[in-house]
CSV table of C-alpha atoms and ligand atoms in Angstrom, one decimal:
chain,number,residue,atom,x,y,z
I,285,UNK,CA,188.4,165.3,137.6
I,286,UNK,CA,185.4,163.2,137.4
I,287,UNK,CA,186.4,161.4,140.8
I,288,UNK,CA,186.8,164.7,142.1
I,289,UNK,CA,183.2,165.8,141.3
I,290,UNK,CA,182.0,162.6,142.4
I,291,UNK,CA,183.3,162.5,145.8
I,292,UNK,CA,182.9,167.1,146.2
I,293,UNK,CA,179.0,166.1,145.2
I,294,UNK,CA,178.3,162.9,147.7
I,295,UNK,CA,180.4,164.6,150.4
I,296,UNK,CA,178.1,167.6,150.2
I,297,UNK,CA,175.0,165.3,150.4
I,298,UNK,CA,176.0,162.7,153.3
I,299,UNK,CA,176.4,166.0,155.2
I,300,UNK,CA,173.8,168.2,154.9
I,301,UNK,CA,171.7,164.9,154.7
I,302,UNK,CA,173.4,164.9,158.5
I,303,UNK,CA,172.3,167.7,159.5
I,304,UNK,CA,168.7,166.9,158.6
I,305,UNK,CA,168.9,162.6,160.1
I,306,UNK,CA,170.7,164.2,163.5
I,307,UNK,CA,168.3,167.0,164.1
I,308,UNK,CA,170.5,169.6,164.6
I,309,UNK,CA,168.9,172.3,163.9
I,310,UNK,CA,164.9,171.4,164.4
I,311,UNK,CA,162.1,172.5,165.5
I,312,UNK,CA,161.4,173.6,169.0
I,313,UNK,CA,159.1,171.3,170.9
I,314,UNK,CA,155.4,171.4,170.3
I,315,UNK,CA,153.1,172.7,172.7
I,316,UNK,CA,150.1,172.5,170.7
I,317,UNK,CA,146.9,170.3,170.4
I,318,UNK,CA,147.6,170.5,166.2
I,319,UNK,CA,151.9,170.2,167.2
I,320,UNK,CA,151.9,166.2,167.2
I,321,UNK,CA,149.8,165.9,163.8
I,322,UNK,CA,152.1,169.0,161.7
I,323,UNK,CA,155.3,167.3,163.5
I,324,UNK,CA,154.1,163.9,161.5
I,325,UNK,CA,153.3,165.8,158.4
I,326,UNK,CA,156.7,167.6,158.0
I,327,UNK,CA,158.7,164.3,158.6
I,328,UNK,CA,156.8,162.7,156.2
I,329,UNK,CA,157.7,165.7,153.8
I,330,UNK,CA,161.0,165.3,154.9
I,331,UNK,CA,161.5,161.6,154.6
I,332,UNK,CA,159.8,161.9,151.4
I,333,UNK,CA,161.8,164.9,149.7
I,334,UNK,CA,165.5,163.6,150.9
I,335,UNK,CA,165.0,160.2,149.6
I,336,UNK,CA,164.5,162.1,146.4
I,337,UNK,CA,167.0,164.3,146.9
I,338,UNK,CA,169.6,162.0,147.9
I,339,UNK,CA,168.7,159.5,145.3
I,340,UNK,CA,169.2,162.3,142.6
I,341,UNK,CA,172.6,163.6,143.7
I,342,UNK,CA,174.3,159.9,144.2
I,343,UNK,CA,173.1,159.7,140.2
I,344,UNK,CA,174.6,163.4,139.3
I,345,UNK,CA,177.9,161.8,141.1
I,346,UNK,CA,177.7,158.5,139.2
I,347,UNK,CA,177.0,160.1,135.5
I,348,UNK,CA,180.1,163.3,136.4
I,349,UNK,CA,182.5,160.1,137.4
I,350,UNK,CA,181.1,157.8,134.2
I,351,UNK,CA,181.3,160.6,131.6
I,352,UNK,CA,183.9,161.8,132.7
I,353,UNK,CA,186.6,163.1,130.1
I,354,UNK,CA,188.2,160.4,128.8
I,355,UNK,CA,187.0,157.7,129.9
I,356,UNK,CA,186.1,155.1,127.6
I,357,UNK,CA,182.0,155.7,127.9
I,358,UNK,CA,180.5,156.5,124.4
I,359,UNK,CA,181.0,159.6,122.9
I,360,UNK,CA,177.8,162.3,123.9
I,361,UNK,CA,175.3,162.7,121.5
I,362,UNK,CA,172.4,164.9,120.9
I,363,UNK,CA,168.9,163.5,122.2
I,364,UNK,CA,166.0,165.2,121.9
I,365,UNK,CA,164.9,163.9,125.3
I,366,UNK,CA,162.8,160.8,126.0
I,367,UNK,CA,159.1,161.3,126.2
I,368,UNK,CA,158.2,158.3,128.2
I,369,UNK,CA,160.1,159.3,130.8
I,370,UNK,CA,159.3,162.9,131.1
I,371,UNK,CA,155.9,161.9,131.3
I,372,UNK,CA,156.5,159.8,134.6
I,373,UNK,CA,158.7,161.6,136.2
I,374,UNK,CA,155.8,165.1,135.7
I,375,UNK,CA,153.3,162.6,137.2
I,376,UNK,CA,155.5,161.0,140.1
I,377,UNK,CA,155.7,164.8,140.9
I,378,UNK,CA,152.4,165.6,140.4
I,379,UNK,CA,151.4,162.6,142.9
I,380,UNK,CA,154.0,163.7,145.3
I,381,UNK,CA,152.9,167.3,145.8
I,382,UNK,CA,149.1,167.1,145.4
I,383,UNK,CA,149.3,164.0,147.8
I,384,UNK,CA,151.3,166.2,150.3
I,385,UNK,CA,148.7,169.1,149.7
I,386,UNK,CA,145.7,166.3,150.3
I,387,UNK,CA,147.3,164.5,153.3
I,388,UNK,CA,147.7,168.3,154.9
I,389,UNK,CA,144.9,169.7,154.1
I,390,UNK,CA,142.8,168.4,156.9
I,391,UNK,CA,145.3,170.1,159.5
I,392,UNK,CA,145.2,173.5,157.7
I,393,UNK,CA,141.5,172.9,157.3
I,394,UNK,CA,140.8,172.5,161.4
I,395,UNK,CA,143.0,175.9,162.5
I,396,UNK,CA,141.6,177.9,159.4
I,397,UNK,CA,138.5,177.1,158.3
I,398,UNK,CA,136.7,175.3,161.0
I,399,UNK,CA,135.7,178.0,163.3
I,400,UNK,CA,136.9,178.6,166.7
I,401,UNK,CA,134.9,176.9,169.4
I,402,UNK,CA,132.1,179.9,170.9
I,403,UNK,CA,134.1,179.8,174.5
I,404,UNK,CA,137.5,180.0,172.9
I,405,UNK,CA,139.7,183.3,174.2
I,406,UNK,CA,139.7,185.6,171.9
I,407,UNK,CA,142.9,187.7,171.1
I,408,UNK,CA,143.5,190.6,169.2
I,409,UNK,CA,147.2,190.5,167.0
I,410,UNK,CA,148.0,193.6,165.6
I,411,UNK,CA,151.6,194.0,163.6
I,412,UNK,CA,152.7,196.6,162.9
I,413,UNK,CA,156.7,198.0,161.7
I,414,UNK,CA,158.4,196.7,164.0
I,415,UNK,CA,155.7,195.3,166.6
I,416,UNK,CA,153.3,193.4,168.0
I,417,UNK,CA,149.8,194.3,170.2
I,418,UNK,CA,147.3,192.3,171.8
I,419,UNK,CA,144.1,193.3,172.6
I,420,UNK,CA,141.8,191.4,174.6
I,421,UNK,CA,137.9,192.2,175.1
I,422,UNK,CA,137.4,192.4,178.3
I,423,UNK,CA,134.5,191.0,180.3
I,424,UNK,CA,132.0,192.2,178.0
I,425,UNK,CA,133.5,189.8,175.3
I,426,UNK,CA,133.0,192.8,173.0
I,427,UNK,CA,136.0,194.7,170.7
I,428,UNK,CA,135.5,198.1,170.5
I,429,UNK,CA,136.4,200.1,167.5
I,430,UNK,CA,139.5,201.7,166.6
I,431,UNK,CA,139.6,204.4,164.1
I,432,UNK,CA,143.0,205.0,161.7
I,433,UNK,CA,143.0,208.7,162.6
I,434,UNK,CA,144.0,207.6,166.3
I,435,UNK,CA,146.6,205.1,165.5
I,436,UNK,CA,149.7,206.6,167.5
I,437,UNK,CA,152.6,204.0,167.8
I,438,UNK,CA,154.7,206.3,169.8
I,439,UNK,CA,152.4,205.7,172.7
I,440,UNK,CA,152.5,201.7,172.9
I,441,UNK,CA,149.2,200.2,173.8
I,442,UNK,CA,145.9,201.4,173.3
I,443,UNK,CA,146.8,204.0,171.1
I,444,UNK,CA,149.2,202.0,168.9
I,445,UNK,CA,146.0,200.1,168.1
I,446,UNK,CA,144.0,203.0,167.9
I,447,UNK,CA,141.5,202.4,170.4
I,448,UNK,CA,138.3,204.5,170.2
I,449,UNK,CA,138.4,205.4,173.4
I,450,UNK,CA,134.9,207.2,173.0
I,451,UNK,CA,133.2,203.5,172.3
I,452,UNK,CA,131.6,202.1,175.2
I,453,UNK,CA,132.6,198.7,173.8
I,454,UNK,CA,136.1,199.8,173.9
I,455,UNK,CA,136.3,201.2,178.1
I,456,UNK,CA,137.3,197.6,179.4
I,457,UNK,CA,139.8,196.4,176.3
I,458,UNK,CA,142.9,195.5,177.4
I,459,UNK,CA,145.9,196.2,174.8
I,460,UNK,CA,149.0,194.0,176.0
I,461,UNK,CA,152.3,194.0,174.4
I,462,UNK,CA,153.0,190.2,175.6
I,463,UNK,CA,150.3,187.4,174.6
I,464,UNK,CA,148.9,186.1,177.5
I,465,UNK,CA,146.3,182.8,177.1
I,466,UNK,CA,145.7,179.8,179.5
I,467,UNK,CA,146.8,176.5,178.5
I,468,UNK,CA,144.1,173.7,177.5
I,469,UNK,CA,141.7,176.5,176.1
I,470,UNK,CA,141.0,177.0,172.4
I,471,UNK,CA,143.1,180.5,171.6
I,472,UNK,CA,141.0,182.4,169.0
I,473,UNK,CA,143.8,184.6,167.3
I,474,UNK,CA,142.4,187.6,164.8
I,475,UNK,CA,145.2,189.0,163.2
I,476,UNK,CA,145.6,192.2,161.7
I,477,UNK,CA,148.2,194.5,159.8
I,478,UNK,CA,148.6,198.3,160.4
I,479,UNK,CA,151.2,198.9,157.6
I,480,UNK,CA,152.7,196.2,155.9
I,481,UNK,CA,152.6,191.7,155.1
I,482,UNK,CA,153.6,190.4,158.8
I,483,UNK,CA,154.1,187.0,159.5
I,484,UNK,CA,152.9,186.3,162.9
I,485,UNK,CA,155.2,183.3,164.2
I,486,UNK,CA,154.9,181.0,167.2
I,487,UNK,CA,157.4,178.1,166.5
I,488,UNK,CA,156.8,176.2,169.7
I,489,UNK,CA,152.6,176.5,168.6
I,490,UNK,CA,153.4,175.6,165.0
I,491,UNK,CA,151.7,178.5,164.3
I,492,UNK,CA,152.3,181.0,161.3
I,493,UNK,CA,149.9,183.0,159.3
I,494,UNK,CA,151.0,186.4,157.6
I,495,UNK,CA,148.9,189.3,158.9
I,496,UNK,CA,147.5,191.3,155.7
I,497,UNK,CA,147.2,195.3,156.0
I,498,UNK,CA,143.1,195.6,155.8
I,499,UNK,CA,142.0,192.1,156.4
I,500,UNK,CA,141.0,190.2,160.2
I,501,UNK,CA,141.8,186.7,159.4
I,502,UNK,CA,141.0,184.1,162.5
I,503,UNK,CA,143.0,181.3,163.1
I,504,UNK,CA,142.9,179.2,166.2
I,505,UNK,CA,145.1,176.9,168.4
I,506,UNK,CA,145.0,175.3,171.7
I,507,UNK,CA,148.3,175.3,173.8
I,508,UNK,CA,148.9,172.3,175.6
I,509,UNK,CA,151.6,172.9,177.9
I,510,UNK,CA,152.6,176.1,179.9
I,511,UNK,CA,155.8,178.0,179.8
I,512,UNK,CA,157.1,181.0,177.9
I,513,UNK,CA,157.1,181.2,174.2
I,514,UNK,CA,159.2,183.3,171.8
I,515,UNK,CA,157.3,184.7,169.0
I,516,UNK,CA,158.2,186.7,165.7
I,517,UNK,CA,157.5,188.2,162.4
I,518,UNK,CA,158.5,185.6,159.9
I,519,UNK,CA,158.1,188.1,157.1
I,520,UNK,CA,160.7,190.7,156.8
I,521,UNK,CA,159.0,193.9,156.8
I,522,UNK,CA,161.5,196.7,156.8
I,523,UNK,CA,164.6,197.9,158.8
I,524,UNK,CA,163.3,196.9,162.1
I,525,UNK,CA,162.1,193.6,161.1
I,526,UNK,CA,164.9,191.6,163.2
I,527,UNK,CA,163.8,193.8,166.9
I,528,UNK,CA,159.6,192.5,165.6
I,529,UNK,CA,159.8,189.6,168.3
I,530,UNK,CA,157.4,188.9,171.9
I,531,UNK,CA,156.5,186.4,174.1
I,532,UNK,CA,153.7,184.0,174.3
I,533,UNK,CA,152.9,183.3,177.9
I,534,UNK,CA,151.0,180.0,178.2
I,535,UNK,CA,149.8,180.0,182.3
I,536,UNK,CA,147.1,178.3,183.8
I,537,UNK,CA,143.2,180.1,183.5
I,538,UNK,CA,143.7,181.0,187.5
I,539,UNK,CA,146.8,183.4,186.6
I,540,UNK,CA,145.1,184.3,183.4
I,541,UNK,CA,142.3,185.6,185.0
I,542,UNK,CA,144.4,187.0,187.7
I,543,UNK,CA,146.8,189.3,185.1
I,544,UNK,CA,143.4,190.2,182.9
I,545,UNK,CA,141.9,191.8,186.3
I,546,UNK,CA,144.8,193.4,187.6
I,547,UNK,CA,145.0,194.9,183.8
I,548,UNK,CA,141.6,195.5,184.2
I,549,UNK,CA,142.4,197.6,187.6
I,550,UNK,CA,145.2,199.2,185.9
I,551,UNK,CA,142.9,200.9,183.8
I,552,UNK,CA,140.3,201.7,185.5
O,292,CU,CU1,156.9,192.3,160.6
């Protein structure tokens, strides 16, 4: 029985430490200035963690084959536990995760707290059960308001945002239901929550920040390469959570500005 348990436990770890060594099921690729830098930060993670993990279950295999019944390995005994020991292994931890959390931080620091550059574009994310909107300013580089009274998802678009449509601010806002930006540009994303905790979720930008009912919190990101994008809610939020997807359209700033005026023109 104990070979049994040995061999069930190191199968299970050679192959889902396969999985992981192969790449089969990864990340898409990065098309983001920040991409290269979080790409190095989650293989360290990963080189880091499975050496640990690995290490752990070939010893849970060795001590189920060694103590096995009846085999002739002393007899069990109580142990209160070994101090020493349990003080290393808290601080190896310790080291691991605040040395992960340090080695990160800067990353985080750059997208979240630094803010975005003035000339970055800015874009508008609203979530709300089960999708997303994004507003643009216009070229007066001015939001208007929106009031909660006039939120009407039925009618997509400006009114699923509730667009004041009496705010002069407001006449030349453009309310998309696909996320245009140009590539090379610093994309200034404020995201907002109508109902519930979204995820906004743009593998391919490494980008993911939940969007919090009653709070605009700005992120930004710079996309590198064009091309269409798949984005999500990475936070299930209700029935409809699994239909809460778009598309991030990365183009250059000529077909940028070209789709902003004729959106422009459609609303005039
Ligand atoms: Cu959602």
């Amino acid at each position: 029985m104990g070979l049994v348990l040995l061999i069930v436990i190191w199968l299970i770890t050679l192959i889902s430490a396969y999985f992981f060594l192969a790449k089969t099921w990864w990340l898409p690729v990065g098309a983001s200035a920040a991409a290269a830098g979080i790409d190095h930060h989650f293989s360290t993670t990963y080189i880091l963690m499975g050496t640990v993990f690995i290490a752990a279950q070939v010893a849970l295999g060795y001590c189920a084959w060694k103590y096995r019944d009846g085999s002739s390995s002393s007899a069990a005994r109580y142990t209160h536990g070994n101090n020493t020991l349990e003080i290393a292994w808290t601080i190896l931890t310790a080291v691991l995760f605040i040395g992960l959390n340090l080695a990160s931080g800067s990353i985080w620091a750059s997208e979240r707290f630094r803010p975005a550059v003035s000339n970055a574009v800015q874009v508008e994310v609203t979530g709300m059960q089960f999708a997303w909107y994004f507003r643009y300013p216009g070229p007066d580089g001015k939001f208007g308001g929106t009031k909660p009274e006039l939120i009407d998802p039925s009618t997509g678009g400006e009114g699923a945002v509730g667009l004041d449509t009496t705010d002069l601010a407001s006449k030349d806002d453009i309310v998309s239901s696909t996320m245009y930006v140009p590539v090379n540009r610093e994309i200034e994303v404020i995201l907002r929550s109508h109902d519930v905790i979204h995820s906004f979720f743009v593998p391919n930008m490494r980008f993911k920040q939940d969007a919090v009912p009653g709070l605009a919190i700005h992120m930004h990101f710079t996309p590198i390469a064009t091309g269409d994008y798949e984005l999500t809610c990475a936070e299930l939020c209700g029935l409809g959570h699994y239909k809460m997807n778009g598309m991030l359209k990365v183009v250059s700033q000529e077909e940028f500005d070209k789709w902003l005026t004729a959106r422009e023109a459609e609303k005039q």
